[in-house]
């Protein structure tokens, strides 16, 4: 099987901003605190310890966090490892490594697993490096999000299974009603057998035995990762929001986030901007409502409603009901870092892109900015597929290339005669350079005719090259078809496997060894795209 690997930067699947961040380009240096190396966590630990271990209304942030987690875990059975990790959060030498993710139905795409495994594995590496401290992996459930269309489906063996339901308000509070009918269709495609039965039971116990999406997702993630000590947090909570009140108040009165992020965006003009801040980066939240808070003519209004408050009224509401205020994508990272003793956030390229907009804002409100780590990415390959790649003489780098480039390059390798007419085109250009010079010296009016003739002959060579390539493709059609089929299996819909397939497709084949295998093979601080043979 191929033995090469490919870096994130060379994979073709990451933006220029992410590639430059991974390359530690100097123009981005002011946008993050410390680059993710094992050694850099030493200073990050010291800084976060000084910044975090405070009190809120006479109660330590840590004890408040533990109380909330104990309440959230009171109704589900979990592992000793997870319970120990929750208790360790009381200790001033305990820190978290956090990843966040939407409440995608049945985890959604594969990279949900990679995010959490990256988080778990980094805590292990840190414990080995810094044994005097403790490190707890956190999955932050995005329960306050409201874009149901992004999470109401998953893809299994190329087929999209969608949960059709009306939705408004935060998705974590959404009823799981209707998933019994969804499950009837899904289980038919699962078939029978031990692994299929395990998947069916997991879906039933997660979604059919829980009344809302937050509880269902917590149960599911706990079933998958509790043995690794994963702690799952739902921050849609009155007590946790109480800790965040000073920052919400600042947002309402001073709009600090808008001012600071806008200034940072000015320094990112060479890259596409991931998110743009609003003047107030908060939503108003109720069970069936999540709408922007807007400040107009001295009044705070809830968008698309008749709800409005004077300044004294909204500040009074904040003091008594902070759970009604929900941070948007700009404020949510700050909320996370205020309530957690967090050292590092692990996310995908899109997530880290908007985190890079926030450093100045964090500095202004005096909250430690976390280390930003790009999550692991991987392609899962069966032994049969790996042998096919080897037999076809393909490297993994070959398989990451665009399909048309892959086919054309393979055709050129298969034939003893080159169909690259670059040498001929260069020769022709040199000849016409002489003719251009001659025309200028004799009669400049002939220059147009020379240019036209040059373009015509170059185009003729290009067309001939295409026809030769087409003929070669017909000649090697069987081998090229095998190559195309293999790439389509590993990159469904010409996209990354991890963004398409659901974990259940692989669990059906590999069973309970799937997750331990991934845990053993994913290394969070490496910057190579992992090719994992199962």
Short mmCIF file of C-alpha atoms in Angstrom, two decimals:
data_model
loop_
_atom_site.label_atom_id
_atom_site.label_comp_id
_atom_site.label_asym_id
_atom_site.label_seq_id
_atom_site.Cartn_x
_atom_site.Cartn_y
_atom_site.Cartn_z
CA UNK A 1 0.00 0.00 0.00
CA UNK A 2 1.16 3.64 -0.45
CA UNK A 3 3.39 4.80 2.40
CA UNK A 4 3.44 8.54 1.76
CA UNK A 5 1.45 11.16 3.65
CA UNK A 6 0.29 14.64 2.74
CA UNK A 7 0.39 17.85 4.75
CA UNK A 8 -2.70 19.95 5.34
CA UNK A 9 -1.10 22.72 3.30
CA UNK A 10 -0.54 20.42 0.29
CA UNK A 11 -3.87 18.63 0.47
CA UNK A 12 -5.75 21.31 -1.48
CA UNK A 13 -8.60 21.33 1.05
CA UNK A 14 -7.59 24.24 3.29
CA UNK A 15 -7.89 27.98 2.72
CA UNK A 16 -4.91 30.32 2.25
CA UNK A 17 -5.64 31.72 5.73
CA UNK A 18 -5.34 28.28 7.35
CA UNK A 19 -2.25 27.41 5.33
CA UNK A 20 -0.60 30.67 6.39
CA UNK A 21 -1.57 30.06 10.02
CA UNK A 22 -0.04 26.57 9.91
CA UNK A 23 3.08 28.05 8.32
CA UNK A 24 3.16 30.67 11.11
CA UNK A 25 3.33 33.55 8.64
CA UNK A 26 4.40 36.78 10.32
CA UNK A 27 1.38 38.78 9.09
CA UNK A 28 -0.88 36.67 11.33
CA UNK A 29 1.24 36.68 14.45
CA UNK A 30 -0.80 39.31 16.32
CA UNK A 31 -4.01 37.34 15.77
CA UNK A 32 -3.27 34.46 18.13
CA UNK A 33 -1.74 33.98 21.55
CA UNK A 34 0.56 30.97 21.17
CA UNK A 35 1.04 28.46 18.36
CA UNK A 36 0.02 24.88 19.25
CA UNK A 37 3.23 23.14 20.26
CA UNK A 38 3.56 21.00 23.37
CA UNK A 39 6.15 23.38 24.85
CA UNK A 40 3.92 26.44 24.43
CA UNK A 41 1.35 25.03 26.84
CA UNK A 42 3.71 25.77 29.73
CA UNK A 43 3.15 29.54 29.49
CA UNK A 44 -0.50 29.07 28.53
CA UNK A 45 -1.11 27.14 31.77
CA UNK A 46 0.48 29.89 33.86
CA UNK A 47 -1.46 32.65 32.14
CA UNK A 48 -4.82 30.90 32.33
CA UNK A 49 -4.32 29.98 35.98
CA UNK A 50 -3.79 33.64 36.88
CA UNK A 51 -6.67 34.79 34.72
CA UNK A 52 -9.30 32.20 35.64
CA UNK A 53 -9.22 31.20 39.31
CA UNK A 54 -11.61 33.88 40.51
CA UNK A 55 -14.96 34.08 42.26
CA UNK A 56 -18.42 35.05 41.09
CA UNK A 57 -20.93 36.21 43.73
CA UNK A 58 -18.82 34.57 46.41
CA UNK A 59 -18.67 31.20 44.65
CA UNK A 60 -15.67 30.06 42.70
CA UNK A 61 -16.08 29.66 38.95
CA UNK A 62 -14.82 26.13 39.31
CA UNK A 63 -17.34 25.02 41.92
CA UNK A 64 -20.15 26.62 39.91
CA UNK A 65 -19.02 24.75 36.78
CA UNK A 66 -18.85 21.45 38.66
CA UNK A 67 -22.31 21.98 40.17
CA UNK A 68 -23.81 22.61 36.73
CA UNK A 69 -22.10 19.56 35.22
CA UNK A 70 -23.20 17.32 38.08
CA UNK A 71 -26.78 18.47 37.51
CA UNK A 72 -26.55 17.82 33.78
CA UNK A 73 -25.10 14.34 34.32
CA UNK A 74 -27.56 13.40 37.08
CA UNK A 75 -29.96 11.64 34.73
CA UNK A 76 -27.50 9.61 32.65
CA UNK A 77 -25.13 6.81 33.50
CA UNK A 78 -21.53 7.60 32.73
CA UNK A 79 -18.05 6.28 33.35
CA UNK A 80 -15.81 6.62 36.39
CA UNK A 81 -13.33 8.45 34.13
CA UNK A 82 -15.85 11.15 33.24
CA UNK A 83 -17.07 11.55 36.83
CA UNK A 84 -13.47 11.85 38.03
CA UNK A 85 -12.77 14.50 35.40
CA UNK A 86 -15.79 16.53 36.51
CA UNK A 87 -14.59 16.38 40.11
CA UNK A 88 -11.04 17.36 39.07
CA UNK A 89 -12.38 20.66 37.75
CA UNK A 90 -12.57 21.83 41.38
CA UNK A 91 -8.76 21.72 41.47
CA UNK A 92 -6.90 24.92 40.54
CA UNK A 93 -4.35 22.78 38.66
CA UNK A 94 -6.98 21.32 36.33
CA UNK A 95 -7.49 22.77 32.86
CA UNK A 96 -9.72 21.97 29.92
CA UNK A 97 -9.17 21.32 26.23
CA UNK A 98 -12.35 22.14 24.36
CA UNK A 99 -14.00 21.43 21.05
CA UNK A 100 -17.45 22.58 20.04
CA UNK A 101 -19.90 21.17 17.57
CA UNK A 102 -23.47 21.50 16.43
CA UNK A 103 -26.09 18.97 17.51
CA UNK A 104 -26.00 17.17 14.17
CA UNK A 105 -28.40 14.27 13.92
CA UNK A 106 -26.55 11.06 14.88
CA UNK A 107 -23.27 13.06 14.92
CA UNK A 108 -23.63 14.18 11.28
CA UNK A 109 -20.38 13.90 9.26
CA UNK A 110 -17.36 11.87 10.35
CA UNK A 111 -15.30 14.82 11.51
CA UNK A 112 -17.44 15.04 14.65
CA UNK A 113 -15.46 12.02 15.84
CA UNK A 114 -12.14 13.53 14.79
CA UNK A 115 -12.80 16.73 16.73
CA UNK A 116 -13.51 14.88 19.95
CA UNK A 117 -10.68 12.39 19.51
CA UNK A 118 -8.24 15.27 18.86
CA UNK A 119 -9.41 16.79 22.14
CA UNK A 120 -9.11 13.55 24.11
CA UNK A 121 -5.69 12.74 22.71
CA UNK A 122 -4.30 16.20 23.40
CA UNK A 123 -5.27 15.91 27.08
CA UNK A 124 -3.28 12.66 27.22
CA UNK A 125 -0.21 14.25 25.63
CA UNK A 126 -0.40 17.21 28.00
CA UNK A 127 -0.71 14.98 31.06
CA UNK A 128 2.43 13.15 29.99
CA UNK A 129 4.30 16.44 29.47
CA UNK A 130 2.92 18.26 32.54
CA UNK A 131 2.11 15.55 35.13
CA UNK A 132 1.60 18.08 37.95
CA UNK A 133 -1.54 19.37 36.20
CA UNK A 134 -4.78 17.72 35.08
CA UNK A 135 -6.41 18.09 31.67
CA UNK A 136 -10.07 17.45 30.94
CA UNK A 137 -11.52 17.01 27.41
CA UNK A 138 -14.69 19.08 26.91
CA UNK A 139 -17.31 18.77 24.19
CA UNK A 140 -19.21 22.06 24.10
CA UNK A 141 -22.65 21.31 22.66
CA UNK A 142 -23.88 24.15 20.46
CA UNK A 143 -27.34 23.95 22.01
CA UNK A 144 -28.15 27.63 21.43
CA UNK A 145 -27.70 27.50 17.66
CA UNK A 146 -30.87 27.88 15.64
CA UNK A 147 -30.02 26.78 12.07
CA UNK A 148 -31.89 23.47 12.06
CA UNK A 149 -31.33 22.93 8.32
CA UNK A 150 -27.60 22.49 8.95
CA UNK A 151 -28.04 19.63 11.42
CA UNK A 152 -31.22 17.74 10.54
CA UNK A 153 -29.64 15.07 8.34
CA UNK A 154 -26.74 12.71 7.83
CA UNK A 155 -25.42 10.74 4.87
CA UNK A 156 -25.23 6.94 5.05
CA UNK A 157 -23.78 5.04 2.09
CA UNK A 158 -24.35 8.00 -0.19
CA UNK A 159 -28.01 8.45 0.80
CA UNK A 160 -29.17 11.52 2.71
CA UNK A 161 -31.47 10.77 5.65
CA UNK A 162 -33.30 13.97 6.60
CA UNK A 163 -35.46 14.72 9.64
CA UNK A 164 -38.27 16.91 8.36
CA UNK A 165 -39.61 19.09 11.13
CA UNK A 166 -40.62 22.68 11.78
CA UNK A 167 -38.07 24.39 14.00
CA UNK A 168 -37.66 27.75 15.71
CA UNK A 169 -35.62 28.78 18.70
CA UNK A 170 -32.48 27.08 20.03
CA UNK A 171 -31.98 23.56 18.65
CA UNK A 172 -30.98 22.11 22.04
CA UNK A 173 -34.52 22.65 23.31
CA UNK A 174 -36.09 21.12 20.20
CA UNK A 175 -38.40 18.14 20.77
CA UNK A 176 -37.26 14.79 19.35
CA UNK A 177 -40.83 14.05 18.30
CA UNK A 178 -40.95 12.55 14.82
CA UNK A 179 -37.67 10.67 14.99
CA UNK A 180 -39.43 7.34 15.50
CA UNK A 181 -40.71 7.52 11.91
CA UNK A 182 -37.28 8.64 10.74
CA UNK A 183 -35.71 5.64 12.48
CA UNK A 184 -38.01 3.17 10.69
CA UNK A 185 -36.55 4.25 7.35
CA UNK A 186 -32.95 4.36 8.55
CA UNK A 187 -32.94 0.91 10.15
CA UNK A 188 -34.05 -0.66 6.88
CA UNK A 189 -30.80 0.45 5.24
CA UNK A 190 -28.74 -0.76 8.20
CA UNK A 191 -29.75 -4.35 7.61
CA UNK A 192 -29.08 -7.05 10.18
CA UNK A 193 -26.14 -8.32 12.18
CA UNK A 194 -24.37 -7.53 15.46
CA UNK A 195 -22.97 -4.14 14.41
CA UNK A 196 -26.25 -3.10 12.81
CA UNK A 197 -28.10 -4.00 16.00
CA UNK A 198 -25.66 -1.93 18.06
CA UNK A 199 -26.22 1.11 15.83
CA UNK A 200 -30.01 0.69 16.02
CA UNK A 201 -29.92 0.44 19.80
CA UNK A 202 -27.66 3.51 20.04
CA UNK A 203 -30.03 5.58 17.90
CA UNK A 204 -33.10 4.41 19.79
CA UNK A 205 -31.65 5.05 23.23
CA UNK A 206 -30.30 8.44 22.20
CA UNK A 207 -33.22 9.93 20.30
CA UNK A 208 -36.32 7.90 21.10
CA UNK A 209 -35.68 7.78 24.86
CA UNK A 210 -34.98 11.52 25.26
CA UNK A 211 -37.39 14.37 24.75
CA UNK A 212 -35.07 17.10 23.45
CA UNK A 213 -32.07 17.29 21.16
CA UNK A 214 -29.60 18.43 23.84
CA UNK A 215 -30.31 15.43 26.09
CA UNK A 216 -30.23 13.07 23.10
CA UNK A 217 -26.88 14.39 21.90
CA UNK A 218 -25.37 14.28 25.38
CA UNK A 219 -26.41 10.64 25.75
CA UNK A 220 -25.00 9.75 22.31
CA UNK A 221 -21.62 11.43 22.82
CA UNK A 222 -21.40 9.92 26.30
CA UNK A 223 -22.02 6.44 24.94
CA UNK A 224 -19.29 6.89 22.34
CA UNK A 225 -16.62 8.56 24.49
CA UNK A 226 -17.30 8.22 28.22
CA UNK A 227 -14.57 5.58 28.61
CA UNK A 228 -12.12 8.28 27.51
CA UNK A 229 -13.34 10.65 30.21
CA UNK A 230 -15.07 13.10 27.87
CA UNK A 231 -17.09 15.79 29.67
CA UNK A 232 -20.07 17.18 27.75
CA UNK A 233 -21.28 20.69 28.56
CA UNK A 234 -24.55 22.42 27.72
CA UNK A 235 -23.88 26.12 28.37
CA UNK A 236 -27.54 27.08 27.87
CA UNK A 237 -27.80 27.45 31.62
CA UNK A 238 -28.95 30.19 34.01
CA UNK A 239 -26.10 29.76 36.50
CA UNK A 240 -23.35 29.75 33.87
CA UNK A 241 -24.87 32.80 32.19
CA UNK A 242 -24.78 34.57 35.57
CA UNK A 243 -20.97 34.42 35.40
CA UNK A 244 -21.14 36.03 31.97
CA UNK A 245 -23.37 38.96 33.00
CA UNK A 246 -20.56 41.62 33.10
CA UNK A 247 -19.56 40.78 29.53
CA UNK A 248 -23.16 40.81 28.28
CA UNK A 249 -23.65 44.19 29.95
CA UNK A 250 -20.52 45.53 28.25
CA UNK A 251 -21.82 44.27 24.92
CA UNK A 252 -25.18 45.97 25.39
CA UNK A 253 -23.73 49.30 26.52
CA UNK A 254 -20.37 49.61 24.78
CA UNK A 255 -20.39 47.24 21.76
CA UNK A 256 -16.72 46.43 22.42
CA UNK A 257 -16.73 43.30 20.28
CA UNK A 258 -17.92 45.20 17.19
CA UNK A 259 -15.24 47.87 17.58
CA UNK A 260 -12.34 45.47 18.18
CA UNK A 261 -13.27 42.81 15.62
CA UNK A 262 -13.89 45.44 12.96
CA UNK A 263 -10.36 46.79 13.50
CA UNK A 264 -8.91 43.25 13.24
CA UNK A 265 -10.79 42.56 10.00
CA UNK A 266 -9.00 45.56 8.48
CA UNK A 267 -5.75 43.61 8.92
CA UNK A 268 -7.21 40.51 7.24
CA UNK A 269 -8.22 42.10 3.96
CA UNK A 270 -6.09 39.73 1.89
CA UNK A 271 -8.23 36.80 3.07
CA UNK A 272 -11.98 36.11 2.77
CA UNK A 273 -13.62 37.15 6.06
CA UNK A 274 -15.29 34.27 7.89
CA UNK A 275 -17.79 36.32 9.94
CA UNK A 276 -18.61 40.01 10.24
CA UNK A 277 -19.60 41.41 13.64
CA UNK A 278 -22.88 43.14 14.35
CA UNK A 279 -23.17 46.19 16.58
CA UNK A 280 -24.66 43.93 19.27
CA UNK A 281 -23.58 40.30 19.04
CA UNK A 282 -26.32 38.82 21.20
CA UNK A 283 -29.59 37.03 20.64
CA UNK A 284 -32.73 37.10 22.75
CA UNK A 285 -33.59 33.52 23.69
CA UNK A 286 -36.76 31.65 24.60
CA UNK A 287 -37.90 28.08 23.94
CA UNK A 288 -39.24 28.90 20.47
CA UNK A 289 -37.42 32.13 19.80
CA UNK A 290 -33.85 33.16 19.02
CA UNK A 291 -33.69 36.62 17.47
CA UNK A 292 -31.07 39.37 17.34
CA UNK A 293 -31.03 42.18 19.84
CA UNK A 294 -30.91 45.54 18.04
CA UNK A 295 -30.29 49.00 19.49
CA UNK A 296 -32.37 51.69 17.76
CA UNK A 297 -33.22 55.21 18.90
CA UNK A 298 -32.26 54.54 22.51
CA UNK A 299 -34.30 51.33 22.70
CA UNK A 300 -33.26 47.66 22.68
CA UNK A 301 -35.50 45.71 20.31
CA UNK A 302 -35.80 42.00 19.58
CA UNK A 303 -35.73 41.55 15.81
CA UNK A 304 -38.92 40.33 14.10
CA UNK A 305 -40.95 40.75 17.31
CA UNK A 306 -42.71 43.52 19.22
CA UNK A 307 -40.45 42.99 22.26
CA UNK A 308 -38.45 46.06 23.28
CA UNK A 309 -36.71 47.41 26.38
CA UNK A 310 -35.36 50.65 27.69
CA UNK A 311 -31.77 50.51 28.96
CA UNK A 312 -32.78 50.15 32.63
CA UNK A 313 -35.29 47.43 31.72
CA UNK A 314 -32.91 45.29 29.71
CA UNK A 315 -30.20 45.56 32.38
CA UNK A 316 -32.75 44.51 35.00
CA UNK A 317 -33.75 41.55 32.83
CA UNK A 318 -30.08 40.63 32.48
CA UNK A 319 -29.61 40.53 36.25
CA UNK A 320 -32.65 38.31 36.85
CA UNK A 321 -32.75 36.21 33.65
CA UNK A 322 -29.31 36.04 32.03
CA UNK A 323 -30.35 32.80 30.28
CA UNK A 324 -32.46 34.97 27.93
CA UNK A 325 -29.27 36.37 26.39
CA UNK A 326 -27.49 34.13 23.90
CA UNK A 327 -24.04 34.92 22.45
CA UNK A 328 -23.66 34.75 18.69
CA UNK A 329 -20.61 33.44 16.82
CA UNK A 330 -18.54 36.49 17.89
CA UNK A 331 -19.44 36.34 21.59
CA UNK A 332 -19.71 32.58 22.08
CA UNK A 333 -15.92 32.01 22.18
CA UNK A 334 -15.64 34.63 24.94
CA UNK A 335 -18.44 32.95 26.92
CA UNK A 336 -16.59 29.64 26.66
CA UNK A 337 -13.30 31.07 27.88
CA UNK A 338 -14.96 32.95 30.76
CA UNK A 339 -16.66 29.89 32.25
CA UNK A 340 -13.99 27.25 31.52
CA UNK A 341 -10.36 26.96 32.70
CA UNK A 342 -9.57 26.38 29.05
CA UNK A 343 -6.14 26.23 27.42
CA UNK A 344 -6.90 25.30 23.83
CA UNK A 345 -9.77 25.31 21.38
CA UNK A 346 -9.78 22.59 18.72
CA UNK A 347 -11.80 23.21 15.58
CA UNK A 348 -11.96 23.02 11.81
CA UNK A 349 -10.49 25.56 9.43
CA UNK A 350 -13.67 27.65 9.26
CA UNK A 351 -13.91 27.84 13.04
CA UNK A 352 -10.30 28.85 13.57
CA UNK A 353 -10.72 31.50 10.87
CA UNK A 354 -13.29 33.37 12.96
CA UNK A 355 -11.33 32.80 16.20
CA UNK A 356 -8.43 34.62 14.53
CA UNK A 357 -10.67 37.69 14.33
CA UNK A 358 -11.12 37.79 18.12
CA UNK A 359 -7.69 38.20 19.76
CA UNK A 360 -7.87 41.98 20.14
CA UNK A 361 -11.38 41.71 21.60
CA UNK A 362 -10.20 39.19 24.21
CA UNK A 363 -7.26 41.42 25.13
CA UNK A 364 -9.55 44.41 25.60
CA UNK A 365 -11.87 42.57 28.01
CA UNK A 366 -8.88 40.92 29.78
CA UNK A 367 -9.68 37.27 29.08
CA UNK A 368 -6.90 34.86 28.13
CA UNK A 369 -7.03 33.89 24.47
CA UNK A 370 -6.71 30.10 24.00
CA UNK A 371 -4.25 28.25 21.83
CA UNK A 372 -5.95 27.42 18.51
CA UNK A 373 -5.42 23.92 17.14
CA UNK A 374 -6.66 22.62 13.81
CA UNK A 375 -8.48 19.34 14.43
CA UNK A 376 -7.27 16.06 12.96
CA UNK A 377 -8.43 15.23 9.46
CA UNK A 378 -8.39 11.74 8.03
CA UNK A 379 -9.39 9.46 5.19
CA UNK A 380 -10.48 5.98 6.29
CA UNK A 381 -9.29 3.29 3.92
CA UNK A 382 -10.03 -0.43 3.88
CA UNK A 383 -7.18 -2.88 3.29
CA UNK A 384 -8.79 -3.75 -0.04
CA UNK A 385 -8.75 -0.09 -1.11
CA UNK A 386 -5.15 0.34 0.01
CA UNK A 387 -4.13 -2.68 -2.07
CA UNK A 388 -5.98 -1.26 -5.08
CA UNK A 389 -4.09 2.02 -4.74
CA UNK A 390 -0.82 0.13 -4.56
CA UNK A 391 -1.67 -2.00 -7.59
CA UNK A 392 -2.57 1.11 -9.58
CA UNK A 393 0.73 2.72 -8.62
CA UNK A 394 -0.95 5.59 -6.81
CA UNK A 395 0.38 7.63 -3.92
CA UNK A 396 -2.02 9.22 -1.44
CA UNK A 397 -0.94 12.60 -2.82
CA UNK A 398 -2.15 11.41 -6.24
CA UNK A 399 -5.56 10.57 -4.81
CA UNK A 400 -5.90 14.01 -3.21
CA UNK A 401 -5.53 15.74 -6.59
CA UNK A 402 -8.45 16.88 -8.74
CA UNK A 403 -9.90 13.96 -10.67
CA UNK A 404 -9.19 15.39 -14.12
CA UNK A 405 -5.57 16.08 -13.12
CA UNK A 406 -5.27 12.59 -11.66
CA UNK A 407 -6.50 10.97 -14.89
CA UNK A 408 -4.38 13.12 -17.19
CA UNK A 409 -1.22 12.57 -15.17
CA UNK A 410 -1.87 8.84 -15.03
CA UNK A 411 -2.34 8.67 -18.81
CA UNK A 412 1.01 10.36 -19.32
CA UNK A 413 2.68 7.81 -17.06
CA UNK A 414 1.04 4.85 -18.75
CA UNK A 415 2.37 5.61 -22.23
CA UNK A 416 5.92 5.38 -23.49
CA UNK A 417 5.27 8.37 -25.74
CA UNK A 418 4.69 11.76 -24.14
CA UNK A 419 1.61 13.64 -25.22
CA UNK A 420 2.79 16.83 -23.54
CA UNK A 421 3.41 19.20 -26.44
CA UNK A 422 4.91 21.96 -24.29
CA UNK A 423 8.27 21.69 -26.07
CA UNK A 424 6.60 22.07 -29.45
CA UNK A 425 4.57 25.07 -28.25
CA UNK A 426 7.71 26.74 -26.86
CA UNK A 427 9.51 26.12 -30.16
CA UNK A 428 6.61 27.67 -32.05
CA UNK A 429 6.57 30.73 -29.76
CA UNK A 430 10.30 31.23 -30.39
CA UNK A 431 9.72 31.11 -34.16
CA UNK A 432 6.97 33.69 -33.94
CA UNK A 433 9.15 35.89 -31.74
CA UNK A 434 11.51 36.09 -34.71
CA UNK A 435 8.59 36.87 -37.04
CA UNK A 436 7.34 39.63 -34.72
CA UNK A 437 10.81 41.21 -34.78
CA UNK A 438 10.97 40.90 -38.57
CA UNK A 439 7.54 42.49 -38.99
CA UNK A 440 8.50 45.45 -36.80
CA UNK A 441 11.63 46.06 -38.87
CA UNK A 442 9.94 45.78 -42.27
CA UNK A 443 6.28 46.78 -41.99
CA UNK A 444 4.68 47.10 -38.48
CA UNK A 445 1.23 46.73 -40.02
CA UNK A 446 1.97 43.00 -40.41
CA UNK A 447 2.18 42.56 -36.59
CA UNK A 448 -1.53 41.87 -36.32
CA UNK A 449 -1.38 39.14 -38.92
CA UNK A 450 1.62 37.54 -37.18
CA UNK A 451 -0.19 37.56 -33.83
CA UNK A 452 -3.29 35.99 -35.38
CA UNK A 453 -1.26 33.27 -37.05
CA UNK A 454 0.61 32.55 -33.79
CA UNK A 455 -2.66 32.20 -31.85
CA UNK A 456 -4.09 29.95 -34.56
CA UNK A 457 -1.13 27.58 -34.58
CA UNK A 458 -0.82 27.44 -30.78
CA UNK A 459 -4.54 26.65 -30.56
CA UNK A 460 -4.08 23.95 -33.18
CA UNK A 461 -1.36 22.29 -31.10
CA UNK A 462 -3.53 22.50 -27.99
CA UNK A 463 -6.45 20.86 -29.81
CA UNK A 464 -4.14 18.14 -31.12
CA UNK A 465 -2.84 17.56 -27.59
CA UNK A 466 -6.42 17.18 -26.32
CA UNK A 467 -7.28 14.69 -29.09
CA UNK A 468 -4.16 12.64 -28.38
CA UNK A 469 -4.96 12.62 -24.68
CA UNK A 470 -8.52 11.54 -25.41
CA UNK A 471 -7.23 8.68 -27.55
CA UNK A 472 -4.86 7.61 -24.78
CA UNK A 473 -7.74 7.64 -22.30
CA UNK A 474 -9.71 5.27 -24.54
CA UNK A 475 -6.68 3.02 -24.80
CA UNK A 476 -6.33 2.80 -21.01
CA UNK A 477 -10.03 3.08 -20.16
CA UNK A 478 -10.19 0.01 -17.92
CA UNK A 479 -7.35 1.09 -15.64
CA UNK A 480 -8.59 4.68 -15.54
CA UNK A 481 -12.06 3.47 -14.59
CA UNK A 482 -10.61 1.51 -11.66
CA UNK A 483 -8.68 4.61 -10.61
CA UNK A 484 -11.79 6.80 -10.81
CA UNK A 485 -13.92 4.34 -8.85
CA UNK A 486 -11.30 4.20 -6.09
CA UNK A 487 -11.03 7.97 -5.81
CA UNK A 488 -14.82 8.33 -5.78
CA UNK A 489 -15.02 5.83 -2.93
CA UNK A 490 -12.48 7.74 -0.85
CA UNK A 491 -13.65 11.24 -1.86
CA UNK A 492 -17.45 10.93 -2.27
CA UNK A 493 -19.02 13.71 -4.34
CA UNK A 494 -15.46 14.90 -5.02
CA UNK A 495 -15.29 16.11 -1.43
CA UNK A 496 -13.56 14.97 1.72
CA UNK A 497 -14.94 11.73 3.12
CA UNK A 498 -15.04 13.28 6.61
CA UNK A 499 -17.48 15.95 5.41
CA UNK A 500 -19.82 13.45 3.77
CA UNK A 501 -20.10 10.06 5.46
CA UNK A 502 -21.63 9.30 8.86
CA UNK A 503 -19.69 7.22 11.39
CA UNK A 504 -22.36 4.49 11.30
CA UNK A 505 -21.29 3.51 7.79
CA UNK A 506 -17.89 2.51 9.16
CA UNK A 507 -19.19 1.15 12.46
CA UNK A 508 -21.35 -1.23 10.45
CA UNK A 509 -18.17 -2.65 8.94
CA UNK A 510 -15.66 -2.41 11.81
CA UNK A 511 -17.81 -2.41 14.94
CA UNK A 512 -16.61 -1.49 18.40
CA UNK A 513 -12.96 -1.31 17.30
CA UNK A 514 -13.61 1.73 15.11
CA UNK A 515 -13.22 4.44 17.77
CA UNK A 516 -10.28 2.81 19.64
CA UNK A 517 -8.52 2.44 16.27
CA UNK A 518 -9.02 6.14 15.52
CA UNK A 519 -7.84 7.12 19.00
CA UNK A 520 -4.64 5.11 18.48
CA UNK A 521 -3.87 6.63 15.09
CA UNK A 522 -4.82 10.30 15.34
CA UNK A 523 -2.15 12.65 16.70
CA UNK A 524 -3.47 16.17 17.34
CA UNK A 525 -0.22 18.14 17.15
CA UNK A 526 0.86 16.69 13.80
CA UNK A 527 -0.07 18.63 10.68
CA UNK A 528 -0.43 15.76 8.23
CA UNK A 529 -3.68 14.55 6.75
CA UNK A 530 -4.05 11.08 8.26
CA UNK A 531 -4.63 8.08 6.01
CA UNK A 532 -5.99 5.38 8.31
CA UNK A 533 -6.18 1.81 7.08
CA UNK A 534 -8.85 -0.04 9.03
#
